[in-house]
Amino acid sequence: MENDKNLENERATGELPERKNFIRDIIDDDLKMGKYNTVHTRFPPEPNGYLHIGHAKSICLNFGIANDYNGLCNLRFDDTNPTKEEVEYVESIKEDVRWLGFDWGDRMFYASDYFDQLYEYAMVLIKKGKAYVDDLNADQIREYRGTLTEPGKNSPYRNRTVEENLDLFERMCKGEFPDGSRTLRAKIDMVSPNLNMRDPVMYRILHATHHRTGDKWCIYPMYDWAHGQSDSIEGITHSICTLEFEDHRPLYNWFLDELGIHHPRQIEFARLNLTYTVMSKRRLLQLVQEGRVNGWDDPRMPTISGLRRRGYTPESIRLFADRIGVSKADSMIDVSVLEDCLRADLNKRAPRVMAVIHPLKLIIENYPDGVVEELDAVNNPEDTSMGTRKIPFSKVLYIEQDDFRENPPKKYFRLSPGAEVRLRYAYIIKCVGVVKDPKTGEIVELRCTYDPETKSGSPQSARKVKGTIHWVSPQHAADAEVRVYDRLFSVKDPSGENWSEGSRFAGKDSINPNSLEVVKGCKVEPGLAAAKPQDRFQFERLGYYCVDDDSQPKADEPLAQRPGNLIFNRTVTLRDTWAKVEKS
Ligand code: ATP
Ligand code: MG
C-alpha cells in the first residue's frame, strides 16, 4: 500500500511507535507455541447502519494484522436480526471497507450463511442434554435470571427430556408457536457469578422476513450463539472484539468446547471514543432520522462516508488507527488527534491554490487597464515534483475581507490604510484609499498602488514586507460555494447524560448551532473550474477543502464550464483553532 511507505518513514523517524501491541503479542505467542499456524481474522459488522470511525479502528486492526502476518481477514455480516438490517447498509459497508484500502478477497460471508449449520449444532447440544426448550417468556426469563448479587433460579422447563426438547425445537422451527412463546436455551449454570452463563438464550421465535433467507426461518440465533460458531466455521484463529464482550468469553468458549469444533481465540480491546461526537449507530441513526444532519454521509458525521465526503483520505484514517494503537483500557481520544493525522497527510499531497471566501474588491490604480499577467505559482512547496502553474493577475482583484483593517490593531501585518503587503506570487502593494457604501458605511473597495520592481521571483524583489496575502482575479476566477463545518456537538462527551434512551433525542442543547455555515459568492482561481468531487486542495492561508459530491456538473456539460455549482467542503483548518479556546 502506498501509504505504508509513509508509515514506515514515520516509524523510521520515530514519529510513530512500532506497530506493536498486546494483541500482536498474544498472536506471536500462539504462533510460537503452535496453537495456530496461520493468522485468520474477521471484521463482523451488523448491517444496521453506516460504519463510523470506531469501526475503522477495528477494520485497520483486523485487516492490518492479517496483512502483517501474511494471513487472511474475512468480511462477515452479522445479520442475525432480521428486523433492523437493510441491503443499503450492506452496500455502504462494502464500499467503506474497500475505500479504506482493504480487501476481503472472495471471503465475504453472512452469519445467515450458517443458519442451517447452527441449527444442526443446536441439535447436537440438545442431544447432549446441554440445551433445552423453555416456555418462559422474556419477562419471566429476566426474573428467573437473578442479578449480580442474587443467584438465578432454574426454569421449571429445564429438565425436559432430550426427546421432548428435540420435538419442541423442531416444531419451533416449523412455525407452530407464536413469537416470544418459547426459546432454546443453553443448559449451563443458573447460579454462575457470570450472568452470561445463566442458561443464555440461543434461539428466539420471530416470524420475520430476513433480507437474505426470506421466510425460510422463524427462529433466529442470538448473537452469542451465532458469533463464535461462525468464527469456527470460517477457521478464524483470532476473534478480536471490543471490551464489552470480555464477560461473554466464557460462553464463547463453552459453546465451542461442548461442540468440540475448531476453537478460535477471542481477544478484547477498548473501543474508540472521540470527543465532541457520538459513535453508536443507534444514536447516529437518530441524528439522521430527526433531520439534525443531512444523511449518514453528512460531512459533520463521524461515519466513514461522512469523513470521506468531508475530504478525509483513507491514508489519514489508517495513520490515525496506527497512532492511537490498541489497549485494554477505555479512553477518550481528542478529535484533534484525528484532524492532525489528516493535516499530516494533506500537507504532503494537497495542491495549493488561492481562493477568496469573503471577497473584498481591490483596484490597483497604477496597473495598466486590460493587461493580464500569467504568474508562476508553486503547487506544493512540500513536493517539488508537483510542479508549478500559471495564475492570471490583473488590475482588479479580490482579497479576503479579513485581510484588511481600517483601524489595525498592533502587530497587524496585513493590509490597512498606508500599509504595504505582498500579494502572493505577485507584487508589493500599498493601500492608498478606502471606498465605502455611502448608506451603510461598509467598505466596498480598496484603492491600491503596486511597485512594479517587486514582482515575486525577480532579482529586484529583495525588498521585504511583513505580510503576504492571497487574492484572485475575479475576471478569471470560478464562482464557488463553500461549506464551513465545525464540530457537530458543543460538549466534549455528548453520549453522556443528554441522550435519553428510547425517547426523542434530548441532547438538543449540546448540538452546536454553528456546525454548518454556507458561504456563497466565493471566488477560486480558474484552474479549479475543472475540479471533480472528492478532489482536495489547500486554499492558501485558509485550510484544506474538498469538492463536495453535490457539485457534479450536469452530465452533458464540459467541466471547464461549470454550471455554477462548484461546492467545496472545508475539510480542516490549517491549525487547530480550538486549541487556544480550550486552554483559556
Ligand atoms: P455500535 O454500538 O456503533 O452499533 P457495534 O459494536 O454494535 O457498534 P457492529 O456492527 O456490531 O457495531 O461492530 C462491528 C465491529 O466493529 C465489532 O467487532 C465491534 O467490536 C467493532 N466496533 C464497533 N464500534 C467500535 C468502536 N467504537 N471502536 C472500535 N471498534 C468498534
Ligand atoms: Mg452490535
Coordinates of C-alpha atoms and ligand atoms in Angstrom, one line a residue, residues 42-48 51-52 54-55 57-58 62 78 240-242 244-245 269-273 279-282, ligand 1:
R42 CA -12.6 -11.2 10.5
F43 CA -14.4 -7.9 10.6
P44 CA -18.0 -8.6 11.6
P45 CA -20.3 -5.6 11.3
E46 CA -24.0 -5.8 11.9
P47 CA -25.7 -4.2 8.8
N48 CA -27.9 -1.9 10.8
L51 CA -19.8 2.4 9.6
H52 CA -18.1 5.0 11.8
G54 CA -14.7 3.4 15.6
H55 CA -15.3 0.6 13.1
K57 CA -10.2 1.3 14.1
S58 CA -11.5 -2.3 14.1
N62 CA -8.2 -6.9 11.8
D78 CA -23.7 -10.3 11.4
I240 CA -10.9 -9.6 18.0
C241 CA -13.7 -7.7 19.6
T242 CA -14.4 -4.8 21.9
E244 CA -17.9 -5.3 26.4
F245 CA -17.6 -8.9 25.2
F269 CA -9.7 -4.4 23.1
A270 CA -11.0 -1.0 24.2
R271 CA -13.4 0.7 21.7
L272 CA -12.6 4.1 20.3
N273 CA -14.3 7.1 21.8
M279 CA -20.2 6.8 18.0
S280 CA -23.2 4.5 18.4
K281 CA -25.1 3.5 15.3
R282 CA -28.3 3.9 17.1
Ligands
ATP1 P1 -22.4 0.4 17.5 O1 -22.6 0.5 19.0 O2 -21.8 1.7 17.0 O3 -23.6 0.0 16.8 P2 -21.5 -2.2 17.3 O4 -20.3 -2.8 18.1 O5 -22.8 -2.6 17.7 O6 -21.3 -0.6 17.3 P3 -21.0 -3.8 15.0 O7 -21.5 -3.6 13.6 O8 -21.5 -4.9 15.8 O9 -21.3 -2.4 15.8 O10 -19.4 -3.8 15.0 C1 -18.6 -4.4 14.1 C2 -17.2 -4.5 14.7 O11 -16.7 -3.2 14.9 C3 -17.2 -5.2 16.0 O12 -16.1 -6.1 16.1 C4 -17.1 -4.1 17.0 O13 -16.5 -4.5 18.2 C5 -16.3 -3.0 16.3 N1 -16.5 -1.7 16.8 C6 -17.7 -1.1 16.9 N2 -17.6 0.2 17.4 C7 -16.3 0.3 17.7 C8 -15.5 1.3 18.3 N3 -16.1 2.5 18.7 N4 -14.2 1.2 18.4 C9 -13.6 0.0 18.0 N5 -14.3 -1.0 17.4 C10 -15.6 -0.9 17.3

